[in-house]
Coordinates of C-alpha atoms and ligand atoms in Angstrom, one line a residue:
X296 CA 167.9 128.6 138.8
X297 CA 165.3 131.7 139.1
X298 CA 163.1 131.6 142.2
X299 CA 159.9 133.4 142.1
X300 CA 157.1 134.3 144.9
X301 CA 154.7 136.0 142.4
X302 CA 152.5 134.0 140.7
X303 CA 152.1 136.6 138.1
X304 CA 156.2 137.0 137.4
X305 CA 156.6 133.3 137.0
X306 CA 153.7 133.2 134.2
X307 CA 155.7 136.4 132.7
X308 CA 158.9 134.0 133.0
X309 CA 157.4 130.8 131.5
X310 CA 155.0 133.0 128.5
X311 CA 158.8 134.5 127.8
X312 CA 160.0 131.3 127.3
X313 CA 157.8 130.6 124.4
X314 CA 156.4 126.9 123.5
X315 CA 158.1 124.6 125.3
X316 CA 157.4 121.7 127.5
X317 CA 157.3 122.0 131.3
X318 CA 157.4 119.5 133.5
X319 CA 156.3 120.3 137.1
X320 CA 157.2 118.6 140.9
X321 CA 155.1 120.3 143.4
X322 CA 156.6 119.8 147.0
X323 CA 156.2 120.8 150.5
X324 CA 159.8 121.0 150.3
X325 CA 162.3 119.4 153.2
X326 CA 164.0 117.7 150.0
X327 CA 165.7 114.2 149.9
X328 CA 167.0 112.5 147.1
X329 CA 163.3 111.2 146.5
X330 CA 162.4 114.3 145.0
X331 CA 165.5 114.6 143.2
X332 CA 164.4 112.1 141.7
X333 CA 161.5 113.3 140.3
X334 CA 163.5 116.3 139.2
X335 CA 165.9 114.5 137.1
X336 CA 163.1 112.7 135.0
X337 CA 161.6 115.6 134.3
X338 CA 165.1 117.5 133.7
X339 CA 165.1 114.4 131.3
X340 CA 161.8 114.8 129.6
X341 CA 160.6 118.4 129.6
X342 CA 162.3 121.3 128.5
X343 CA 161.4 123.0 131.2
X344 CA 161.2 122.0 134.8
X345 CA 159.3 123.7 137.5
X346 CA 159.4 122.6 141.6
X347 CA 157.2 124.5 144.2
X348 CA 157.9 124.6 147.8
X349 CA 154.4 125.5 149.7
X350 CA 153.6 124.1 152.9
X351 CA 150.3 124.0 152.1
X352 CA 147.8 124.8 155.6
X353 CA 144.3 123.6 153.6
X354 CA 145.9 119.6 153.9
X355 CA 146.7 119.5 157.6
X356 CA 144.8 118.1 160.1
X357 CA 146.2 119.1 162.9
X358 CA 147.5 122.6 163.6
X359 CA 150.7 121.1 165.7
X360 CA 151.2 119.0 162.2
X361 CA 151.5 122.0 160.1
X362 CA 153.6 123.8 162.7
X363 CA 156.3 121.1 163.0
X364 CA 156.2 120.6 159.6
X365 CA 160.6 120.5 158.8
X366 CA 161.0 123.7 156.6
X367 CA 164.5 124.1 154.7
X368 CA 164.4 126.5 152.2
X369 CA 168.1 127.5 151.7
X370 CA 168.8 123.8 152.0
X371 CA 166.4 122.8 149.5
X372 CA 166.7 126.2 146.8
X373 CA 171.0 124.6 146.8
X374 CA 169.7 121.0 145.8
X375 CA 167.1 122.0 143.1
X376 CA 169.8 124.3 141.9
X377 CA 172.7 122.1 142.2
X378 CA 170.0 119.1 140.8
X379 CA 169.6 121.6 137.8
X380 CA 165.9 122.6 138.0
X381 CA 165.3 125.7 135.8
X382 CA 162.6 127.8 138.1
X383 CA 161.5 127.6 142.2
X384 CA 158.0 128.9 142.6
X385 CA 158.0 129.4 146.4
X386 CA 155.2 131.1 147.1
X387 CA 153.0 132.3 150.2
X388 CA 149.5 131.3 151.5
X389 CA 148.0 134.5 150.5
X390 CA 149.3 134.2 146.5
X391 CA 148.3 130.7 146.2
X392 CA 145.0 131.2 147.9
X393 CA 144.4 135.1 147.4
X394 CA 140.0 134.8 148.1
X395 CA 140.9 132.8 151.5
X396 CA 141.2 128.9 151.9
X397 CA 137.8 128.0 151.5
X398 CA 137.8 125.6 148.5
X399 CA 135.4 125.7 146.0
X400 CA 136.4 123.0 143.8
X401 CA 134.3 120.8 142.9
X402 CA 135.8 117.2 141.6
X403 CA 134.0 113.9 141.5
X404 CA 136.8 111.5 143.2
X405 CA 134.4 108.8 143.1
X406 CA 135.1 107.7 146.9
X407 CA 138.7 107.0 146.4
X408 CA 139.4 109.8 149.1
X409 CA 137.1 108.3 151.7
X410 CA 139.4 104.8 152.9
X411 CA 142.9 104.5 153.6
X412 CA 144.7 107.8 154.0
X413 CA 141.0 109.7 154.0
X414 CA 139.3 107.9 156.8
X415 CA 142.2 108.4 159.2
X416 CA 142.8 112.1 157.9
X417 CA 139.6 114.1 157.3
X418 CA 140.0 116.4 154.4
X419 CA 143.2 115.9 154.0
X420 CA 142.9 115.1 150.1
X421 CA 140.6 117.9 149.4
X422 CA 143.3 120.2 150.6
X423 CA 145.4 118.4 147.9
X424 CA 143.3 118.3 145.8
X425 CA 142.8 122.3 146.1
X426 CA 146.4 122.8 145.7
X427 CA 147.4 120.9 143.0
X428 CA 144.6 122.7 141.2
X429 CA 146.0 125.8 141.7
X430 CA 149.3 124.8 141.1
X431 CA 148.5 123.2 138.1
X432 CA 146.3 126.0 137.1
X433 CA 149.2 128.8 137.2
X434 CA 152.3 126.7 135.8
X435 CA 150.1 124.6 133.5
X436 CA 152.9 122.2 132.8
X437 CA 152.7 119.6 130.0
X438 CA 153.6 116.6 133.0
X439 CA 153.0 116.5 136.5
X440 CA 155.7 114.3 138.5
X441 CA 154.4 112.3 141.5
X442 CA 156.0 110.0 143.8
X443 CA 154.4 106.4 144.1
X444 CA 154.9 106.6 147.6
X445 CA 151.8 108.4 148.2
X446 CA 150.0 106.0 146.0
X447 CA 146.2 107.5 147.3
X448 CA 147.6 110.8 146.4
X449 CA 148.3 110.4 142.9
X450 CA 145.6 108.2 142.4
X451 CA 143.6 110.8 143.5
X452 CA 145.0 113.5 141.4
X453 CA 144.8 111.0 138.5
X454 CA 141.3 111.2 138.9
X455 CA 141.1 114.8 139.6
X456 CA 142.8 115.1 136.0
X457 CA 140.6 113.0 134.3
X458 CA 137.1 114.3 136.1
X459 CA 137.9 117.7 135.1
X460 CA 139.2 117.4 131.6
X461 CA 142.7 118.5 132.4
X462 CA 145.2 119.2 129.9
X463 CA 148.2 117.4 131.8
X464 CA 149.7 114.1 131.7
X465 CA 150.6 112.5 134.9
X466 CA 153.8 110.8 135.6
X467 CA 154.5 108.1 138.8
X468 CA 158.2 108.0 139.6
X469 CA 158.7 104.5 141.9
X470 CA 159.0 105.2 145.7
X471 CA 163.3 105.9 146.2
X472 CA 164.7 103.7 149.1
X473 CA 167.2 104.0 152.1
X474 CA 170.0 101.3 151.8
X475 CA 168.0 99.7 154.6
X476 CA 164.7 99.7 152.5
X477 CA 163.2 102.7 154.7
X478 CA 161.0 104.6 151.8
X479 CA 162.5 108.5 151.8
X480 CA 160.3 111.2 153.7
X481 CA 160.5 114.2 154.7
X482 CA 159.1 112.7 157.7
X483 CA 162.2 110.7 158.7
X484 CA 163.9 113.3 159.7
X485 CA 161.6 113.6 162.8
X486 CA 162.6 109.8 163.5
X487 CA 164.3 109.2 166.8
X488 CA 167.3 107.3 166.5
X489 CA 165.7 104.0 167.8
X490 CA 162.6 104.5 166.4
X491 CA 164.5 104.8 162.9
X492 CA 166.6 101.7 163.4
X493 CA 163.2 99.6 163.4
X494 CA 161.6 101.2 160.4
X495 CA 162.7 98.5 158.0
X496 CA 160.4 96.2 159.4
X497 CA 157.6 98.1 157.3
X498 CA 159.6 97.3 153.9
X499 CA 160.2 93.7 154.9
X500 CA 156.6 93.3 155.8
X501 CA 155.5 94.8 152.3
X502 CA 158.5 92.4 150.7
X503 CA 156.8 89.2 152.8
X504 CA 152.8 90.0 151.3
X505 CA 154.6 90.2 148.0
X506 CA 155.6 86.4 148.7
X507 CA 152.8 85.6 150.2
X508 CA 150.3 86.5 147.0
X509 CA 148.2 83.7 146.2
X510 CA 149.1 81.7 149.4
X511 CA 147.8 82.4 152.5
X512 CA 144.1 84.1 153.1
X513 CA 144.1 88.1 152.8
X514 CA 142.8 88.6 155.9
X515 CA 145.3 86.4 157.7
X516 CA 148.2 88.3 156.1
X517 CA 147.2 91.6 157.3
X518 CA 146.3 90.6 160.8
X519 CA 149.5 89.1 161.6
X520 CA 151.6 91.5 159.8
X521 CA 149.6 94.5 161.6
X522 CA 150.9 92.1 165.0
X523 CA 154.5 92.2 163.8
X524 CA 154.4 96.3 162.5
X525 CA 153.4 96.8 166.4
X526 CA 156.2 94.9 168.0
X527 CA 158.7 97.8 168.1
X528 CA 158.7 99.9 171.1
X529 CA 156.6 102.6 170.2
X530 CA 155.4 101.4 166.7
X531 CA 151.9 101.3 165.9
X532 CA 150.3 100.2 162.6
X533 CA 147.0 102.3 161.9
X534 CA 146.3 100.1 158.9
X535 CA 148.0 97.1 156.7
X536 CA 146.3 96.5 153.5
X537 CA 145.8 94.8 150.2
X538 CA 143.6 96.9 148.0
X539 CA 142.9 97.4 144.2
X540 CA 145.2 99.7 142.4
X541 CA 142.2 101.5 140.6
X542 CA 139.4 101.5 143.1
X543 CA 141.8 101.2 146.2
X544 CA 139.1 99.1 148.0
X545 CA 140.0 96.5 150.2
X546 CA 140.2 92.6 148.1
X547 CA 139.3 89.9 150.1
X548 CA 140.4 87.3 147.8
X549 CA 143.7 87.2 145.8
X550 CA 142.1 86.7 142.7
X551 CA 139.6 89.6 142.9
X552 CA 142.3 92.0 141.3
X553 CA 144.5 92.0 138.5
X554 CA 146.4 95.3 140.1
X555 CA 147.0 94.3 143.8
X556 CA 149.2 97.3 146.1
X557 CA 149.6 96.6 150.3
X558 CA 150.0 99.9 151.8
X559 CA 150.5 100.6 155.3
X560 CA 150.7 103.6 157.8
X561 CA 152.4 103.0 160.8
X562 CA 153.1 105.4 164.0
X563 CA 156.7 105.2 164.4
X564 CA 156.6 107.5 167.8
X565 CA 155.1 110.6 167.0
X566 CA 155.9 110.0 163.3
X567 CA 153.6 108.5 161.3
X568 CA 155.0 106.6 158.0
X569 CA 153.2 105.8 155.2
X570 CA 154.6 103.2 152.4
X571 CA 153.7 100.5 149.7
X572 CA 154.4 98.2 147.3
X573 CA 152.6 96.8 144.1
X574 CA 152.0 92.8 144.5
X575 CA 150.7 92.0 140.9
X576 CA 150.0 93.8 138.0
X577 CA 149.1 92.1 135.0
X578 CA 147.5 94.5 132.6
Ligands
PAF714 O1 153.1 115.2 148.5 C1 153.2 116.4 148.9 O2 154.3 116.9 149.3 C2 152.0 117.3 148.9 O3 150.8 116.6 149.2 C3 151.8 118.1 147.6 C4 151.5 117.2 146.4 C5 153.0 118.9 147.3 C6 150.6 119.0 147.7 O4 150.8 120.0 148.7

């Protein structure tokens, strides 16, 4: 695996390589076998695969967030070799954003970065947004790999591909699972040992709604299972939802949706966990 800080050498590298398909997993790195995963389908698919490891600033909220952010990067440059990926763009805050942080991208996302995720982390999506643009904009891969875990995310970037013509196609890869059902993060790690043993409850509450489509009343659903997400010492749910899958609006009514997801975000401590699960999709 060749790593590269330059923007400009990795271009040299990939222009070298001549035409030939690139598929591309951007990452914050701290790697689990979640993004391995998304590495070995597009190992599978591309001729080509690119990761980037950029703890991007311009999507933190919180300065303390960004500071304790976990990074590995001898750790994580063994597994992407080891996992076979062909190129490591790691680079710094000054090559990605050489004019300063200050975005000036412009891309309709038609509200879907306002609820959810957006309401309880201000501009946190426009810093994604930014950098995935830019991202996209030096590798220019053929696919882009997401994880379904961060199902606003990739909605978002869906829509950022679409709005601005993008010549890209997006791939989900399904949210990878402890044994106990815990979805991987990067986050986990940060997990205190008791405070770990009780984050199955948030897959087992997503598994219940799933059972529960079509039977009891929406809103009953999510106010009981935001009562049983805070029963844990130390656990507190900052939302349990059922939303549409393309709009990701709240649905009041079970048949208001042919593409119904829950999603969740849940203090765990001083960890917060995000996770979902799709409930029906018929089309
Ligand atoms: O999901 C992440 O790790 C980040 O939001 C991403 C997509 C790498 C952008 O920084």
């Amino acid at each position: 695996m060749k790593i590269f800080s330059s923007v400009k050498e990795l271009q040299t590298e990939l222009k070298n390589q001549g035409k030939k398909t690139i598929g591309f997993i951007p990452t914050m790195g701290a790697l689990h076998s979640g993004h391995i995963a998304l590495m070995k389908q597009s190992i599978k698919e591309n001729d080509l695969t690119v990761a980037s490891i950029f703890v991007n600033p311009t999507q933190f909220n919180a300065k303390s967030d960004l500071d304790k952010y976990p990074r590995t990067m001898k750790a994580d440059s063994d597994k992407l070799a080891k996992a076979k990926v062909d190129y490591l763009f790691a680079p710094t805050v000054k090559e990605i954003y050489p004019g300063g942080t200050k975005s000036k991208l412009k891309v309709n996302l038609k509200g879907l970065d306002e609820q959810l995720e957006g309401a309880f982390r201000p501009g946190h999506f426009e810093g994604v947004v930014q950098v995935v643009h830019r991202l996209l904009d030096i590798v220019k891969p053929t696919r882009l790999y997401m994880g379904q875990k961060d199902f606003q995310q990739f909605t978002i970037i869906a829509q950022m591909i679409k709005n601005l013509r993008m010549k890209v196609a997006l791939v989900v890869v399904p949210i990878q699972r402890a044994k106990d059902g815990v979805a991987l993060s990067s986050r986990n790690v940060r997990l205190t040992k008791a405070k770990r043993k009780w984050a199955p409850i948030i897959y087992k509450s997503l598994k219940s709604a799933k059972r529960q489509v079509g039977k009891k009343p929406i809103a009953e659903l999510c106010e009981e299972t935001m009562i049983a997400l805070g029963k844990p010492r130390g656990y507190k749910p900052e939302y349990f939802s059922i939303i549409d899958g393309y709009t990701l609006k709240e649905v009041k009514e079970w048949k208001d949706s042919d593409y119904l997801i829950a999603v969740t975000a849940v203090w765990a401590g001083e960890v917060r966990l995000i996770d979902n699960m799709i409930l029906k999709q018929t089309k």
